[in-house]
């Protein structure tokens, strides 16, 4: 029997596994292989889900869930006091984000990338009124990606499907 969501669920699990494994791999060639496999899963998910509005929303939701999983993993590492693990995880995920942001210009990819950079900035921010150097870098990447979304809407009206999307992005840029 063919379950319509079986392939999608399998790809989602594979993507999570590849990304979650990145911090544990120190060999550059093996890490690159994991990144290549992760990007292959993203491509396959996009094909399986479709590029229509509904598919884009589902893909965005999957990326958000992946980000939430990684945030939990980071909190676990923080509780253990594993600074090296946190750095490795952050660096690996940053590499994946960079690939995603270069890969696609769909709203789903761009908003997830921007929001994830923003969250990385928050998680690296000392909260003392002045962002740390690392946090500032992530906030800058988020702002750049948010601006890319707004620029795309300007050049391709209708890219944003809902006026609230523009408002939300403008609010993030003001933060």
C-alpha positions as a LaTeX table, in Angstrom:
\begin{tabular}{lrrr}
\hline
Residue & $x$ (\AA) & $y$ (\AA) & $z$ (\AA) \\
\hline
Unk1 & 0.00 & 0.00 & 0.00 \\
Unk2 & 1.19 & 3.44 & $-0.84$ \\
Unk3 & 0.96 & 6.03 & 1.95 \\
Unk4 & 1.10 & 9.57 & 0.53 \\
Unk5 & 3.08 & 10.85 & 3.51 \\
Unk6 & 5.45 & 7.91 & 3.96 \\
Unk7 & 8.09 & 9.22 & 1.56 \\
Unk8 & 7.80 & 12.73 & 2.96 \\
Unk9 & 8.16 & 11.51 & 6.55 \\
Unk10 & 11.16 & 9.39 & 5.61 \\
Unk11 & 12.87 & 12.35 & 3.94 \\
Unk12 & 12.12 & 14.60 & 6.91 \\
Unk13 & 13.64 & 12.07 & 9.28 \\
Unk14 & 16.68 & 11.68 & 7.04 \\
Unk15 & 17.15 & 15.46 & 6.87 \\
Unk16 & 16.95 & 15.75 & 10.66 \\
Unk17 & 19.42 & 12.91 & 11.06 \\
Unk18 & 21.93 & 14.43 & 8.66 \\
Unk19 & 21.75 & 17.86 & 10.29 \\
Unk20 & 21.83 & 16.49 & 13.84 \\
Unk21 & 24.88 & 14.39 & 12.98 \\
Unk22 & 26.94 & 17.28 & 11.62 \\
Unk23 & 28.38 & 18.47 & 14.96 \\
Unk24 & 29.64 & 14.98 & 15.78 \\
Unk25 & 31.65 & 14.60 & 12.57 \\
Unk26 & 35.14 & 16.08 & 12.58 \\
Unk27 & 36.38 & 14.71 & 9.25 \\
Unk28 & 35.83 & 17.39 & 6.56 \\
Unk29 & 35.03 & 14.91 & 3.78 \\
Unk30 & 32.47 & 13.08 & 5.92 \\
Unk31 & 30.93 & 16.38 & 7.02 \\
Unk32 & 30.64 & 17.47 & 3.39 \\
Unk33 & 28.96 & 14.16 & 2.55 \\
Unk34 & 26.40 & 14.78 & 5.31 \\
Unk35 & 25.77 & 18.30 & 3.97 \\
Unk36 & 25.39 & 16.95 & 0.43 \\
Unk37 & 22.92 & 14.34 & 1.69 \\
Unk38 & 20.99 & 16.98 & 3.64 \\
Unk39 & 20.70 & 19.19 & 0.57 \\
Unk40 & 19.59 & 16.18 & $-1.48$ \\
Unk41 & 16.81 & 15.58 & 1.07 \\
Unk42 & 15.76 & 19.25 & 0.82 \\
Unk43 & 15.56 & 18.89 & $-2.98$ \\
Unk44 & 13.57 & 15.67 & $-2.68$ \\
Unk45 & 11.22 & 17.21 & $-0.13$ \\
Unk46 & 10.60 & 20.18 & $-2.40$ \\
Unk47 & 9.80 & 17.84 & $-5.30$ \\
Unk48 & 7.57 & 15.60 & $-3.17$ \\
Unk49 & 5.65 & 18.44 & $-1.57$ \\
Unk50 & 5.38 & 20.68 & $-4.59$ \\
Unk51 & 6.12 & 24.31 & $-5.15$ \\
Unk52 & 2.58 & 25.62 & $-4.79$ \\
Unk53 & 1.55 & 27.81 & $-1.83$ \\
Unk54 & 0.36 & 24.86 & 0.26 \\
Unk55 & 3.56 & 22.90 & $-0.40$ \\
Unk56 & 5.67 & 25.94 & 0.46 \\
Unk57 & 3.85 & 26.32 & 3.77 \\
Unk58 & 4.42 & 22.64 & 4.60 \\
Unk59 & 8.09 & 22.93 & 3.73 \\
Unk60 & 8.44 & 26.05 & 5.87 \\
Unk61 & 6.77 & 24.23 & 8.75 \\
Unk62 & 9.22 & 21.34 & 8.37 \\
Unk63 & 12.15 & 23.73 & 8.45 \\
Unk64 & 10.72 & 25.42 & 11.54 \\
Unk65 & 10.41 & 22.04 & 13.25 \\
Unk66 & 14.01 & 21.26 & 12.30 \\
Unk67 & 15.09 & 24.57 & 13.82 \\
Unk68 & 13.15 & 23.79 & 17.00 \\
Unk69 & 14.86 & 20.39 & 17.23 \\
Unk70 & 18.25 & 22.01 & 16.89 \\
Unk71 & 17.34 & 24.60 & 19.51 \\
Unk72 & 16.50 & 21.77 & 21.94 \\
Unk73 & 19.81 & 20.11 & 21.10 \\
Unk74 & 21.62 & 23.39 & 21.80 \\
Unk75 & 19.83 & 23.81 & 25.15 \\
Unk76 & 20.82 & 20.27 & 26.09 \\
Unk77 & 24.45 & 21.05 & 25.26 \\
Unk78 & 24.25 & 24.29 & 27.27 \\
Unk79 & 22.89 & 22.41 & 30.29 \\
Unk80 & 25.79 & 19.98 & 30.00 \\
Unk81 & 28.20 & 22.89 & 29.74 \\
Unk82 & 29.49 & 21.50 & 26.42 \\
Unk83 & 30.81 & 24.69 & 24.81 \\
Unk84 & 32.73 & 22.76 & 22.15 \\
Unk85 & 29.56 & 20.86 & 21.23 \\
Unk86 & 27.59 & 24.10 & 21.00 \\
Unk87 & 30.22 & 25.64 & 18.74 \\
Unk88 & 30.37 & 22.56 & 16.52 \\
Unk89 & 26.59 & 22.38 & 16.23 \\
Unk90 & 26.26 & 26.09 & 15.52 \\
Unk91 & 29.00 & 26.02 & 12.87 \\
Unk92 & 27.52 & 22.95 & 11.17 \\
Unk93 & 24.04 & 24.41 & 11.16 \\
Unk94 & 25.38 & 27.74 & 9.91 \\
Unk95 & 26.95 & 25.91 & 6.96 \\
Unk96 & 23.61 & 24.23 & 6.21 \\
Unk97 & 21.81 & 27.57 & 6.43 \\
Unk98 & 24.27 & 29.09 & 4.00 \\
Unk99 & 23.59 & 26.30 & 1.51 \\
Unk100 & 19.83 & 26.69 & 1.90 \\
Unk101 & 20.00 & 30.46 & 1.43 \\
Unk102 & 22.05 & 30.07 & $-1.75$ \\
Unk103 & 19.91 & 27.23 & $-3.03$ \\
Unk104 & 16.51 & 28.69 & $-3.20$ \\
Unk105 & 14.66 & 31.90 & $-3.53$ \\
Unk106 & 11.28 & 30.53 & $-2.55$ \\
Unk107 & 9.51 & 32.31 & 0.25 \\
Unk108 & 9.65 & 29.12 & 2.33 \\
Unk109 & 13.44 & 28.88 & 2.07 \\
Unk110 & 14.07 & 32.58 & 2.58 \\
Unk111 & 11.79 & 33.13 & 5.57 \\
Unk112 & 13.04 & 30.01 & 7.31 \\
Unk113 & 16.64 & 31.05 & 6.71 \\
Unk114 & 15.99 & 34.58 & 7.99 \\
Unk115 & 14.11 & 33.40 & 11.07 \\
Unk116 & 16.75 & 30.80 & 11.88 \\
Unk117 & 19.57 & 33.33 & 11.59 \\
Unk118 & 17.54 & 35.63 & 13.84 \\
Unk119 & 17.10 & 32.85 & 16.41 \\
Unk120 & 20.82 & 32.03 & 16.25 \\
Unk121 & 21.49 & 35.70 & 16.92 \\
Unk122 & 19.18 & 35.64 & 19.94 \\
Unk123 & 20.78 & 32.48 & 21.30 \\
Unk124 & 24.25 & 34.02 & 21.04 \\
Unk125 & 23.23 & 37.42 & 22.39 \\
Unk126 & 24.40 & 38.28 & 25.90 \\
Unk127 & 21.25 & 40.38 & 26.36 \\
Unk128 & 23.16 & 43.34 & 27.72 \\
Unk129 & 22.01 & 45.92 & 25.18 \\
Unk130 & 24.93 & 45.34 & 22.83 \\
Unk131 & 24.97 & 42.23 & 20.66 \\
Unk132 & 28.04 & 40.03 & 20.84 \\
Unk133 & 30.14 & 39.80 & 17.68 \\
Unk134 & 28.71 & 36.37 & 16.89 \\
Unk135 & 25.13 & 37.50 & 17.53 \\
Unk136 & 25.65 & 40.62 & 15.39 \\
Unk137 & 26.81 & 38.41 & 12.51 \\
Unk138 & 23.67 & 36.29 & 12.72 \\
Unk139 & 21.41 & 39.32 & 13.05 \\
Unk140 & 23.12 & 40.77 & 9.97 \\
Unk141 & 22.54 & 37.57 & 8.00 \\
Unk142 & 18.89 & 37.62 & 9.09 \\
Unk143 & 18.47 & 41.26 & 8.03 \\
Unk144 & 20.11 & 40.57 & 4.68 \\
Unk145 & 17.72 & 37.67 & 4.05 \\
Unk146 & 14.65 & 39.65 & 5.18 \\
Unk147 & 15.68 & 42.43 & 2.78 \\
Unk148 & 16.06 & 39.89 & 0.00 \\
Unk149 & 12.44 & 38.85 & 0.58 \\
Unk150 & 11.24 & 42.46 & 0.41 \\
Unk151 & 13.38 & 43.14 & $-2.68$ \\
Unk152 & 11.93 & 40.06 & $-4.36$ \\
Unk153 & 8.41 & 41.31 & $-3.61$ \\
Unk154 & 9.34 & 44.66 & $-5.18$ \\
Unk155 & 10.71 & 43.04 & $-8.33$ \\
Unk156 & 8.06 & 40.28 & $-8.46$ \\
Unk157 & 4.81 & 41.62 & $-7.00$ \\
Unk158 & 2.80 & 38.81 & $-5.46$ \\
Unk159 & 5.86 & 36.99 & $-4.08$ \\
Unk160 & 4.40 & 37.68 & $-0.64$ \\
Unk161 & 0.98 & 36.07 & $-0.59$ \\
Unk162 & $-0.28$ & 37.90 & 2.47 \\
Unk163 & 0.18 & 41.57 & 3.48 \\
Unk164 & 0.96 & 40.43 & 7.04 \\
Unk165 & 4.14 & 38.83 & 5.75 \\
Unk166 & 5.54 & 42.25 & 4.79 \\
Unk167 & 4.52 & 43.71 & 8.14 \\
Unk168 & 6.14 & 40.85 & 10.05 \\
Unk169 & 9.37 & 41.20 & 8.09 \\
Unk170 & 9.46 & 44.98 & 8.57 \\
Unk171 & 8.95 & 44.49 & 12.31 \\
Unk172 & 11.86 & 42.03 & 12.42 \\
Unk173 & 14.07 & 44.50 & 10.58 \\
Unk174 & 13.17 & 47.16 & 13.15 \\
Unk175 & 14.24 & 44.93 & 16.09 \\
\hline
\end{tabular}
